[in-house]
Amino acid sequence: MHMADALVSPPVAAVAGVAAASLLVVATRKVAKSQRTDIIPLMGVMGAFVFAAQMINFSIPGTGSSGHIIGGILLAAFLGPWAAYLTLCSVLIIQCLVFADGGLMALGCNMINMAAVSTLIGYPLLYKPLVKYPISTARIMAASVLACVLSLEGGALLVSAETVASGITALPLGKFLMFMLPIHLAIGICEGVATGLVIAFVQRYNASLLSGAVDAGTHKTSPRRKQVLWGFGIAALVLAVAFTWIASANPDGLEWSIEKVAGVAELAPAQAPATAFMPDYESHFAGIVGGVLVMITLWAVTMLMFRRRRQASAQRIK
């Protein structure tokens, strides 16, 4: 669902950019205020895992399209909504700047459509009210599918609205939605099933890692917690290495919808940012590089936030 610059006008990009940046400021303050330094390695590992998982496009049978997970509900289930928003935005920023995945001008739209809708709307309004730990696997699966589907559909609606507001006449709203909503319904179901399976496994193995679990307030890092972190790290590495062999070559849901409406998958040639030294993930090491960059970015940002928070607290005490 990564939007290209050709789909967004400067005014729409500016409004979305301000909104996304404002939410980032709130997210950093919320995370810093929590003073949970133990969340830093979890943010890094989960961010790398979602980055690698987003690289794997899975085919949607009978459509000629493909989809990839967004990961917002999964991240929020582990980190809480604000830390999840910060983590997913870090993934989107690295994808844009380093790999030219999503336009630079459209970055604010992508952060709103994918990160904000899933972590700040889908999780607190749909998933969290339905999931009270301890809980059955069936209920986790149902809540995950519902939250992922409605988050994907909400993002698809916003993409369509943003193209209309940008004056993209090649994509009339009604016709565009006829393709965007059904294909992202299918993608949302697939993501929901995958998300539910991961959350259900972790709940059985170590529920203290889950943001909404009864014992989520336990901040000590147990050996089992470390094992889960290592598990996600290894899974991220496997996905990052294997993406070139297992990812579908079919256009994703957005590109497929544009092609059905306008006859072409892209309305204009993509302009890669000057920082994009691996555009379109052209290297076999792109997944590893991206995952490492996400972890470094999140570590640097969170450590800076916590340091500034401690300095501000010390000054108030004086």
Coordinates of C-alpha atoms in Angstrom, one line a residue:
M1 CA 0.0 0.0 0.0
H2 CA 3.0 2.3 -0.3
M3 CA 1.9 5.3 -2.3
A4 CA 4.2 6.9 -4.9
D5 CA 4.7 10.6 -5.3
A6 CA 2.6 10.6 -8.5
L7 CA -0.5 9.9 -6.5
V8 CA -0.2 12.8 -4.1
S9 CA -0.4 16.6 -4.7
P10 CA 1.9 18.9 -2.7
P11 CA -1.0 20.3 -0.5
V12 CA -2.2 16.8 0.4
A13 CA 1.3 15.7 1.0
A14 CA 1.9 18.7 3.3
V15 CA -1.2 18.1 5.4
A16 CA -0.5 14.4 5.8
G17 CA 3.2 15.1 6.5
V18 CA 2.3 17.6 9.3
A19 CA -0.2 15.2 10.8
A20 CA 2.2 12.2 10.7
A21 CA 5.0 14.3 12.2
S22 CA 2.8 15.6 14.9
L23 CA 1.8 12.1 15.9
L24 CA 5.5 11.1 15.9
V25 CA 6.2 13.9 18.4
V26 CA 3.4 12.6 20.6
A27 CA 4.6 9.1 20.2
T28 CA 8.2 10.0 21.3
R29 CA 6.9 11.8 24.3
K30 CA 4.6 8.9 25.3
V31 CA 7.4 6.3 25.0
A32 CA 9.9 8.5 26.8
K33 CA 7.4 9.2 29.6
S34 CA 6.9 5.5 30.2
Q35 CA 10.6 5.2 31.2
R36 CA 10.5 1.5 30.0
T37 CA 14.1 1.1 28.7
D38 CA 13.4 -2.6 28.5
I39 CA 11.2 -1.9 25.5
I40 CA 14.1 -0.7 23.4
P41 CA 15.4 -4.2 22.3
L42 CA 11.8 -5.4 21.7
M43 CA 11.1 -2.3 19.4
G44 CA 14.3 -3.0 17.5
V45 CA 13.8 -6.7 17.0
M46 CA 10.1 -6.3 16.2
G47 CA 10.8 -3.5 13.8
A48 CA 13.4 -5.6 11.9
F49 CA 10.9 -8.5 11.8
V50 CA 8.2 -6.4 10.3
F51 CA 10.6 -4.8 7.9
A52 CA 11.6 -8.2 6.6
A53 CA 8.0 -9.5 6.6
Q54 CA 6.8 -6.6 4.5
M55 CA 9.3 -7.6 1.9
I56 CA 7.5 -10.9 1.3
N57 CA 4.6 -10.3 -1.1
F58 CA 2.2 -13.3 -1.1
S59 CA 0.0 -14.0 -4.0
I60 CA -3.8 -13.5 -3.8
P61 CA -5.3 -16.5 -5.6
G62 CA -7.4 -15.8 -8.7
T63 CA -6.5 -12.1 -8.9
G64 CA -3.0 -11.8 -10.3
S65 CA -2.3 -9.5 -7.4
S66 CA -0.2 -9.9 -4.2
G67 CA -0.1 -8.4 -0.8
H68 CA 2.2 -7.9 2.2
I69 CA 1.6 -7.4 5.8
I70 CA 1.5 -4.0 7.4
G71 CA 2.4 -5.2 10.9
G72 CA 0.7 -2.4 12.9
I73 CA -1.6 -4.7 14.9
L74 CA 1.2 -7.1 15.6
L75 CA 3.6 -4.3 16.8
A76 CA 0.9 -2.7 18.9
A77 CA 0.1 -6.1 20.6
F78 CA 3.7 -6.3 21.7
L79 CA 4.7 -2.6 22.2
G80 CA 1.4 -0.7 22.8
P81 CA 0.0 1.8 20.3
W82 CA 2.5 4.7 20.5
A83 CA 5.7 2.6 20.6
A84 CA 4.2 0.6 17.7
Y85 CA 3.5 3.8 15.7
L86 CA 7.1 5.0 16.3
T87 CA 8.5 1.6 15.2
L88 CA 6.4 1.2 12.1
C89 CA 7.2 4.8 11.1
S90 CA 10.9 4.0 11.4
V91 CA 10.3 1.0 9.1
L92 CA 8.5 3.2 6.5
I93 CA 11.2 6.0 6.7
I94 CA 14.0 3.5 6.0
Q95 CA 12.0 1.9 3.2
C96 CA 11.5 5.2 1.6
L97 CA 14.9 6.8 2.0
V98 CA 17.2 3.8 1.5
F99 CA 15.1 1.5 -0.8
A100 CA 12.8 4.0 -2.6
D101 CA 9.8 2.0 -1.5
G102 CA 7.1 4.7 -1.3
G103 CA 7.6 8.2 -2.5
L104 CA 9.4 10.8 -0.4
M105 CA 6.6 13.4 -0.9
A106 CA 4.0 10.7 -0.1
L107 CA 5.8 9.6 3.1
G108 CA 3.4 11.4 5.4
C109 CA 0.4 9.7 3.6
N110 CA 2.0 6.3 4.0
M111 CA 2.7 6.9 7.7
I112 CA -0.9 7.9 8.2
N113 CA -2.5 5.2 6.0
M114 CA -0.4 2.3 7.3
A115 CA 1.1 3.2 10.7
A116 CA -1.5 5.5 12.3
V117 CA -4.6 3.7 11.1
S118 CA -3.4 0.3 12.3
T119 CA -1.6 1.2 15.6
L120 CA -3.6 4.2 16.8
I121 CA -7.0 3.2 15.5
G122 CA -7.2 -0.5 14.7
Y123 CA -5.4 -1.7 17.8
P124 CA -7.0 0.5 20.6
L125 CA -10.5 0.6 19.1
L126 CA -10.9 -2.9 17.6
Y127 CA -8.2 -5.4 18.9
K128 CA -7.7 -4.3 22.5
P129 CA -11.3 -4.2 23.6
L130 CA -11.8 -7.8 22.3
V131 CA -8.7 -9.2 23.9
K132 CA -8.4 -9.6 27.7
Y133 CA -5.6 -11.9 28.8
P134 CA -5.5 -14.7 29.4
I135 CA -7.6 -15.5 26.4
S136 CA -8.4 -18.4 24.0
T137 CA -6.5 -18.8 20.7
A138 CA -9.8 -18.6 18.8
R139 CA -10.6 -15.2 20.3
I140 CA -7.1 -13.9 19.5
M141 CA -7.5 -15.1 15.9
A142 CA -10.9 -13.4 15.6
A143 CA -9.7 -10.1 17.0
S144 CA -6.6 -10.1 14.9
V145 CA -8.5 -10.8 11.7
L146 CA -11.1 -8.1 12.4
A147 CA -8.5 -5.5 13.4
C148 CA -6.3 -6.2 10.4
V149 CA -9.1 -6.2 7.9
L150 CA -10.6 -3.0 9.1
S151 CA -7.2 -1.3 9.4
L152 CA -6.4 -2.4 5.8
E153 CA -9.8 -1.2 4.6
G154 CA -9.4 2.1 6.4
G155 CA -6.0 2.6 4.8
A156 CA -7.4 1.7 1.4
L157 CA -10.2 4.3 1.9
L158 CA -7.6 6.9 2.8
V159 CA -5.4 6.2 -0.2
S160 CA -8.5 6.6 -2.5
A161 CA -9.5 9.8 -0.7
E162 CA -6.0 11.2 -1.0
T163 CA -5.8 10.6 -4.7
V164 CA -9.1 12.3 -5.3
A165 CA -8.1 15.2 -3.1
S166 CA -4.9 15.4 -5.1
G167 CA -6.9 15.7 -8.4
I168 CA -5.7 12.4 -9.9
T169 CA -8.5 12.2 -12.5
A170 CA -7.1 8.9 -13.8
L171 CA -8.4 7.2 -10.6
P172 CA -12.1 8.1 -10.1
L173 CA -13.2 7.4 -6.6
G174 CA -16.0 5.0 -7.2
K175 CA -14.1 2.8 -9.7
F176 CA -10.9 2.9 -7.7
L177 CA -12.7 1.8 -4.5
M178 CA -14.3 -1.1 -6.4
F179 CA -10.8 -2.7 -6.7
M180 CA -9.1 -1.3 -3.6
L181 CA -11.5 -2.5 -1.0
P182 CA -12.0 -6.1 -2.1
I183 CA -8.3 -6.8 -2.7
H184 CA -7.3 -5.2 0.6
L185 CA -10.0 -7.3 2.3
A186 CA -8.2 -10.4 1.1
I187 CA -4.9 -9.0 2.2
G188 CA -6.3 -8.1 5.6
I189 CA -7.6 -11.6 6.2
C190 CA -4.2 -13.1 5.4
E191 CA -2.4 -10.6 7.6
G192 CA -5.0 -11.2 10.4
V193 CA -4.4 -14.9 10.4
A194 CA -0.6 -14.5 10.4
T195 CA -0.8 -11.9 13.2
G196 CA -3.2 -14.1 15.3
L197 CA -0.9 -17.1 15.0
V198 CA 2.1 -15.2 16.1
I199 CA 0.3 -13.6 19.1
A200 CA -1.3 -16.8 20.2
F201 CA 2.1 -18.6 20.1
V202 CA 3.8 -15.9 22.2
Q203 CA 0.9 -15.8 24.6
R204 CA 1.4 -19.5 25.3
Y205 CA 5.2 -19.3 25.4
N206 CA 5.7 -16.0 27.3
A207 CA 2.7 -13.7 27.7
S208 CA 4.7 -11.0 29.5
L209 CA 5.9 -9.9 26.1
L210 CA 2.4 -8.8 25.0
S211 CA 1.3 -5.3 25.8
G212 CA -2.2 -6.3 26.9
A213 CA -1.2 -9.4 28.9
V214 CA -2.0 -9.6 32.6
D215 CA 1.7 -9.6 33.6
A216 CA 2.8 -7.1 30.9
G217 CA 4.1 -4.8 33.7
T218 CA 6.9 -7.2 34.4
H219 CA 10.0 -5.4 33.2
K220 CA 12.7 -7.9 34.1
T221 CA 14.3 -9.7 31.1
S222 CA 13.9 -13.4 31.8
P223 CA 15.8 -16.2 29.9
R224 CA 12.5 -17.1 28.1
R225 CA 12.0 -13.5 27.1
K226 CA 15.4 -13.5 25.6
Q227 CA 14.6 -16.7 23.7
V228 CA 11.5 -15.1 22.1
L229 CA 13.6 -12.0 21.2
W230 CA 16.2 -14.3 19.6
G231 CA 13.4 -16.2 17.8
F232 CA 12.0 -13.0 16.2
G233 CA 15.6 -11.9 15.3
I234 CA 16.3 -15.2 13.6
A235 CA 12.9 -15.1 11.8
A236 CA 13.7 -11.6 10.6
L237 CA 17.1 -12.8 9.3
V238 CA 15.5 -15.8 7.5
L239 CA 12.8 -13.7 5.8
A240 CA 15.4 -11.0 4.9
V241 CA 17.6 -13.6 3.2
A242 CA 14.8 -15.6 1.5
F243 CA 12.7 -12.8 0.2
T244 CA 14.1 -12.8 -3.3
W245 CA 13.1 -16.5 -3.7
I246 CA 9.7 -16.6 -2.0
A247 CA 8.2 -13.2 -2.7
S248 CA 5.5 -13.0 -5.4
A249 CA 6.3 -11.0 -8.5
N250 CA 2.7 -10.0 -8.9
P251 CA 1.8 -6.3 -8.4
D252 CA 0.7 -5.4 -4.9
G253 CA -2.9 -4.5 -4.1
L254 CA -2.5 -0.7 -4.8
E255 CA -0.5 -1.2 -8.0
W256 CA -3.0 -3.9 -9.1
S257 CA -6.0 -1.5 -8.5
I258 CA -4.3 1.3 -10.3
E259 CA -3.6 -1.0 -13.3
K260 CA -7.3 -2.1 -13.3
V261 CA -8.5 1.4 -13.4
A262 CA -5.9 3.4 -15.3
G263 CA -4.3 0.6 -17.4
V264 CA -0.8 1.1 -16.0
A265 CA 0.6 0.0 -12.6
E266 CA 2.3 3.4 -12.1
L267 CA 1.0 6.8 -13.3
A268 CA 4.5 8.2 -13.6
P269 CA 8.1 6.9 -13.3
A270 CA 9.2 6.7 -9.7
Q271 CA 11.9 9.2 -8.6
A272 CA 14.2 7.5 -6.1
P273 CA 15.5 9.8 -3.3
A274 CA 19.2 10.6 -3.4
T275 CA 19.7 8.5 -0.3
A276 CA 18.3 5.3 -1.9
F277 CA 21.4 3.2 -2.5
M278 CA 19.4 0.0 -2.9
P279 CA 16.3 1.0 -4.9
D280 CA 13.6 -1.7 -5.2
Y281 CA 15.6 -3.9 -2.8
E282 CA 18.0 -4.7 -5.7
S283 CA 20.6 -6.4 -3.5
H284 CA 20.3 -9.8 -1.9
F285 CA 21.5 -8.1 1.3
A286 CA 18.7 -5.5 1.2
G287 CA 16.7 -7.2 3.9
I288 CA 19.6 -7.6 6.3
V289 CA 20.7 -4.0 5.7
G290 CA 17.2 -2.7 6.2
G291 CA 16.6 -4.6 9.4
V292 CA 19.9 -3.4 10.9
L293 CA 19.2 0.2 9.9
V294 CA 15.7 -0.1 11.5
M295 CA 17.2 -1.4 14.8
I296 CA 20.0 1.2 14.8
T297 CA 17.4 4.0 14.1
L298 CA 15.1 2.9 16.9
W299 CA 17.9 2.4 19.4
A300 CA 19.3 5.8 18.7
V301 CA 16.0 7.6 18.8
T302 CA 14.8 5.9 22.0
M303 CA 18.1 6.3 23.8
L304 CA 18.1 10.0 23.0
M305 CA 14.5 10.3 24.2
F306 CA 15.1 8.6 27.5
R307 CA 18.3 10.6 28.0
R308 CA 16.6 13.9 27.4
R309 CA 13.7 12.8 29.7
R310 CA 16.2 12.0 32.5
Q311 CA 18.0 15.3 32.1
A312 CA 14.7 17.2 32.2
S313 CA 13.6 15.3 35.4
A314 CA 17.0 16.1 37.0
Q315 CA 16.7 19.8 36.2
R316 CA 13.2 19.9 37.7
I317 CA 14.5 18.2 40.9
K318 CA 17.2 20.8 41.2

